[in-house]
Coordinates of C-alpha atoms in Angstrom, one line a residue:
X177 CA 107.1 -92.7 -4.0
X178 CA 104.3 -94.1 -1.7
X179 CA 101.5 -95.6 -3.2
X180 CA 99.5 -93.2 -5.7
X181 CA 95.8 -94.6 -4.6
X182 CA 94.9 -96.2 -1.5
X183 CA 93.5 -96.2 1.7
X184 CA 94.0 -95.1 5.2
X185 CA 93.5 -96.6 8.2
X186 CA 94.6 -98.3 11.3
X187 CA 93.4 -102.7 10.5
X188 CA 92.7 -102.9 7.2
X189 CA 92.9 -106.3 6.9
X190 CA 89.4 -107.1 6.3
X191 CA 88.6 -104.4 3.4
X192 CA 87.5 -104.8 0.2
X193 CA 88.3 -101.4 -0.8
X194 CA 91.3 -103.0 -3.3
X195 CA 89.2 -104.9 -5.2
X196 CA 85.8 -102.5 -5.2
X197 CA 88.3 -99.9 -6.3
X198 CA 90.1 -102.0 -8.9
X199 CA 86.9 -103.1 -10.8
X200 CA 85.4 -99.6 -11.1
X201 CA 88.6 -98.1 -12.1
X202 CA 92.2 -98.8 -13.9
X203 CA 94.1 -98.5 -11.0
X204 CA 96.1 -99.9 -8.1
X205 CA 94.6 -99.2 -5.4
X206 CA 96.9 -100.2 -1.9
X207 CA 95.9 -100.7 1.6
X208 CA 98.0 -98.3 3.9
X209 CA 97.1 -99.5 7.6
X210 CA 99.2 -96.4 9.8
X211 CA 100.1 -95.9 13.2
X212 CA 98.8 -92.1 14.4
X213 CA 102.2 -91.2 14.4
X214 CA 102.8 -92.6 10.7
X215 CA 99.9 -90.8 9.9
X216 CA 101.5 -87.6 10.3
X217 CA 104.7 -88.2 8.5
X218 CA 102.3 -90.1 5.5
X219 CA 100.1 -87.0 5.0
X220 CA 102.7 -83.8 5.6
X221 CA 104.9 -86.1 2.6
X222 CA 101.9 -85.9 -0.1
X223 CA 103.4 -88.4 -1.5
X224 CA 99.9 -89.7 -2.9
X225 CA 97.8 -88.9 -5.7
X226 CA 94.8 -89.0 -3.9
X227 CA 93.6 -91.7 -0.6
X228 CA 90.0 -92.3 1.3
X229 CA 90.2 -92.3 4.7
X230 CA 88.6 -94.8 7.1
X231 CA 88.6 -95.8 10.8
X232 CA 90.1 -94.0 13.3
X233 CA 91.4 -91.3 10.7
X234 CA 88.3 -89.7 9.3
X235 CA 88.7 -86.3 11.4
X236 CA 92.2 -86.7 12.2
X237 CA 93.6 -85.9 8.6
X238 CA 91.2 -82.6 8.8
X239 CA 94.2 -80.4 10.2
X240 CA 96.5 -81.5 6.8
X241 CA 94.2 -80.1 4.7
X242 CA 94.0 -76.9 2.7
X243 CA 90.4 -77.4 1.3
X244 CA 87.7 -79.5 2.3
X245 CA 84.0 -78.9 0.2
X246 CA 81.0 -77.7 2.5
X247 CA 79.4 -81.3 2.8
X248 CA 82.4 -82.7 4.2
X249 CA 82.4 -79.4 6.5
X250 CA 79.1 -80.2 7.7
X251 CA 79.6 -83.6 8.4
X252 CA 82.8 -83.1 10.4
X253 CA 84.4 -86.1 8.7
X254 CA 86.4 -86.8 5.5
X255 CA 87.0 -90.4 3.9
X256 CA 88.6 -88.8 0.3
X257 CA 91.4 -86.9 -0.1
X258 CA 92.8 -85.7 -3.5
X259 CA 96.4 -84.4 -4.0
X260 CA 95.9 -81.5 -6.2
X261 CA 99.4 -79.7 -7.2
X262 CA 100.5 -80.7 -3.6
X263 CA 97.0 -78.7 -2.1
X264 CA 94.9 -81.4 -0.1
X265 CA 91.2 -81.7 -0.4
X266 CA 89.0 -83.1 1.4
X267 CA 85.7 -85.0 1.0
X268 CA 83.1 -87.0 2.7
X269 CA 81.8 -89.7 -0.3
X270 CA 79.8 -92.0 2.4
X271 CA 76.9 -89.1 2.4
X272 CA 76.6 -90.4 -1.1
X273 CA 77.2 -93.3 -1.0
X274 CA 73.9 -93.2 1.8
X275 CA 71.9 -90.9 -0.5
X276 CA 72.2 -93.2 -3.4
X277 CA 71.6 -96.3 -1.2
X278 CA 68.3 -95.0 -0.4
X279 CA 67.3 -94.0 -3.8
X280 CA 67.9 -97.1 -5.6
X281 CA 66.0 -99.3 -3.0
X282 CA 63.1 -96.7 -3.2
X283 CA 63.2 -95.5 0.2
X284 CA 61.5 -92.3 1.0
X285 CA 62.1 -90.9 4.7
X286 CA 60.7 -87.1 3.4
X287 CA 58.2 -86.5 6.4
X288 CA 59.1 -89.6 7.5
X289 CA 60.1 -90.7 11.4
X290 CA 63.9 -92.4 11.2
X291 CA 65.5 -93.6 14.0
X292 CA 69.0 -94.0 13.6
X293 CA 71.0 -96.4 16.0
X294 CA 74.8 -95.5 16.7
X295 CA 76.3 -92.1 17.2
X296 CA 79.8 -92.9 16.0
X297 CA 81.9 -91.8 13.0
X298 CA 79.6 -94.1 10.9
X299 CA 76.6 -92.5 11.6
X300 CA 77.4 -89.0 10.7
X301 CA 76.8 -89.0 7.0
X302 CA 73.9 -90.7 7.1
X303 CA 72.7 -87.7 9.9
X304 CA 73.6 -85.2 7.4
X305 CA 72.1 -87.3 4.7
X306 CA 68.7 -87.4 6.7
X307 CA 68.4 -83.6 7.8
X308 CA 69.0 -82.6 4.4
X309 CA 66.3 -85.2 3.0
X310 CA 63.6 -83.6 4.9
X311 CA 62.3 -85.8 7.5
X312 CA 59.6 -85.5 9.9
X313 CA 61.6 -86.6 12.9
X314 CA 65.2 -88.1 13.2
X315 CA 65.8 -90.3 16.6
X316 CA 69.5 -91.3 17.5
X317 CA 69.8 -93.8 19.6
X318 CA 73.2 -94.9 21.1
X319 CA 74.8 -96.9 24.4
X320 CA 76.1 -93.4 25.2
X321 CA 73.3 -91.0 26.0
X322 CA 73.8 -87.1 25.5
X323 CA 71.8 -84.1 23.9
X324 CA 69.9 -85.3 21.3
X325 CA 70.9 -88.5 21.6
X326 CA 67.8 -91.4 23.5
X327 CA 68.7 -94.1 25.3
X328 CA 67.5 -97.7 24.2
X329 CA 65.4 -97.5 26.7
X330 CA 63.7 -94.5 25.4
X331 CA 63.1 -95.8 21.7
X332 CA 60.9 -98.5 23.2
X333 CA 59.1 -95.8 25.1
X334 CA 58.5 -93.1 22.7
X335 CA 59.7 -93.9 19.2
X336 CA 57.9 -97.9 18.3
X337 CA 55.9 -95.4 15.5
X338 CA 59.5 -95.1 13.6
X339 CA 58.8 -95.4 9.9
X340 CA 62.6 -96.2 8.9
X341 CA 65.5 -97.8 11.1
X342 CA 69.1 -97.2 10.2
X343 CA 71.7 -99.3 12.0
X344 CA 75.2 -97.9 12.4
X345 CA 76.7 -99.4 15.0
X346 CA 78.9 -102.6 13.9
X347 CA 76.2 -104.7 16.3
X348 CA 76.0 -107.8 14.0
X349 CA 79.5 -107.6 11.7
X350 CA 81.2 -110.6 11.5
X351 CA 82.5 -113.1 13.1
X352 CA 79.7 -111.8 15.7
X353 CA 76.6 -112.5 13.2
X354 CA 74.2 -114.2 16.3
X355 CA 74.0 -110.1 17.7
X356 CA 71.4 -107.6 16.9
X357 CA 71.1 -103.9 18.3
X358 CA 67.7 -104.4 18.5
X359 CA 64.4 -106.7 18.2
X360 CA 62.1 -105.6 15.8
X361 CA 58.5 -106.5 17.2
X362 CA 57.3 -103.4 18.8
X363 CA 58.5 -101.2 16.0
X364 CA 54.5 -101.8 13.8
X365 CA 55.1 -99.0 11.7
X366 CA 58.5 -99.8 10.0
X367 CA 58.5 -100.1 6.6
X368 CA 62.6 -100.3 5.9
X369 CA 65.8 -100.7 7.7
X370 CA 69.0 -100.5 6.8
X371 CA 71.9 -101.8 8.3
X372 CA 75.1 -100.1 7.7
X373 CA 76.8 -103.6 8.3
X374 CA 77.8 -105.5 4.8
X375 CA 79.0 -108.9 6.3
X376 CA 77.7 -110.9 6.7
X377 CA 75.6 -110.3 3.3
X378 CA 72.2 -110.6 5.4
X379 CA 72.5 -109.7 9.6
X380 CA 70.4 -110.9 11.9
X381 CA 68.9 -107.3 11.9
X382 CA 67.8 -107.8 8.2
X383 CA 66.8 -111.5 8.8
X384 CA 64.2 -110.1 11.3
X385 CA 63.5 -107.3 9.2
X386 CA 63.1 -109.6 6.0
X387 CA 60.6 -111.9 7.7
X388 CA 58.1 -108.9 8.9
X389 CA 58.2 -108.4 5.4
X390 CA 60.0 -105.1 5.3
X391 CA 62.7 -103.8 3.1
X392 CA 65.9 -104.9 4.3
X393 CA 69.4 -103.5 2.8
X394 CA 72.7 -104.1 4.0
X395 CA 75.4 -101.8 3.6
X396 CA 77.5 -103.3 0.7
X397 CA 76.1 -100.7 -1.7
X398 CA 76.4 -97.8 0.4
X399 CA 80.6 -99.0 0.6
X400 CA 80.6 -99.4 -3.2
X401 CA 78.8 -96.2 -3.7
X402 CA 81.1 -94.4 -1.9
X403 CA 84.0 -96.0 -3.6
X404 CA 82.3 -94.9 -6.8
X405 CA 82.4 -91.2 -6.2
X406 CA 85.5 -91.1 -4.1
X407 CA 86.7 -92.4 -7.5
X408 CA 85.4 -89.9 -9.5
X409 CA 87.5 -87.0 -7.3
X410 CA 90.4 -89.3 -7.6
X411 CA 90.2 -89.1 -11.7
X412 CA 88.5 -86.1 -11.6
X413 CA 85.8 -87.1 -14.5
X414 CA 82.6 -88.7 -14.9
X415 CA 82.0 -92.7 -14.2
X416 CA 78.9 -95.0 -15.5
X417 CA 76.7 -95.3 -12.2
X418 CA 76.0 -98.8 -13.4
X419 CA 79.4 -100.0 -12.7
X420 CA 78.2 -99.6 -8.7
X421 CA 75.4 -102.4 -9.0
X422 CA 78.5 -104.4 -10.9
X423 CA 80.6 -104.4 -8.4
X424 CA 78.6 -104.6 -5.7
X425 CA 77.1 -108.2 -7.3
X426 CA 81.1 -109.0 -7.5
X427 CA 81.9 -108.3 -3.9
X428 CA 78.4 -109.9 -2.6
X429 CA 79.2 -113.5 -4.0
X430 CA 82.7 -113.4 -2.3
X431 CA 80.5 -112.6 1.0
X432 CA 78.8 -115.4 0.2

């Protein structure tokens, strides 16, 4: 028997899904790092209880799947699967894991201009996140210009009024902390930004955004979140919401 919770991936090394998963809920929780040929074999066994899903996997394990729920259709993208009677479902937890970032740090983008850096995997929940809070104009920004997607080049021109700034590109993670995808100066009408990255504990994005005096977050809550509700799925009940400000505390001191 394989392990009953876990998660997939290709390096896990770095993750702290074991122990965010362990202190919200009693249960071993296993790092499963898998070729894309092992990946195959690991989800056509079902030999799992239920598994999240992270990078390069999260659209790959889409065609093993009987079931995935409308949100996770939308986004194109699934990070939770549960093993139900041998029937895989699929999830996408990170769009709520975004949603409740932004609610508890008070961040409104209703009628709001957000400009959203990164086009990848990672950005996709918080997209679909975006569109369905409403906002007044949503600018993605990425290396890789395409339809509906500005060059850097173009923020500068046309898009210094955004009113939030999400970074999703892992410009900034460590060990390359001395890198930001962007300098904050032109953009006088910011009021937040949030950077997807959670180590180091503060980026050079949020130390720029923190001394303009704007509401900076980082994205250790968003991961914890999402751990939070992929849990729920996994037990299939209710959890106390205050256990995701807990853990979060727990992880950030090891960050440091």
């Amino acid at each position: 028997m394989s392990a009953k919770y876990g998660l997939l991936g290709e390096h896990l090394s770095h993750s702290y899904s074991k122990q965010i998963h362990e202190a919200l809920a009693d249960y071993t929780y296993e790092l499963i790092p898998l070729s894309r040929e092992e990946l195959t074999k690991f989800m056509t066994a079902k030999e799992f209880a239920a598994v999240n899903v992270t990078i390069p996997y999260k659209r790959e394990v889409i065609p093993y799947l009987d079931s995935m729920d409308e949100r996770a259709k939308s986004i194109g993208a699934v990070n939770t699967v549960v093993n139900r009677g041998g029937k895989l479902e699929g999830y996408n937890t990170d769009y709520d894991g975004f949603l409740y970032t932004l609610r508890k740090n008070k961040i409104d983008v209703t009628g709001k201009k957000v400009a959203v850096i990164g086009n990848g995997g990672a950005a996709q929940a918080v997209l679909a996140v975006l569109r369905g809070l409403s906002v007044k104009e949503l600018v993605i920004v990425d290396i890789i210009p395409g339809e509906g997607v500005c060059t850097y080049e173009d923020l500068h021109r046309l898009h210094t009024d955004a009113d939030v700034l999400v970074n999703t590109s892992p410009v900034g993670m460590y060990p390359k902390v001395d890198a930001s995808p962007l300098d904050l100066t032109p953009f006088k009408k910011l009021t937040a930004v949030i950077d997807i990255v959670y180590n180091p504990n503060v980026t050079k994005l949020l130390a720029q955004a923190a001394s303009l005096g704007l509401t900076a977050v980082n994205g250790l809550q968003m991961l914890v979140a999402q751990a939070f509700f992929a849990a729920q799925h996994f037990l299939d009940t209710k959890l106390d919401e205050k256990k995701i400000e807990e853990v979060t505390e727990m992880i950030r001191k090891t960050l440091g």
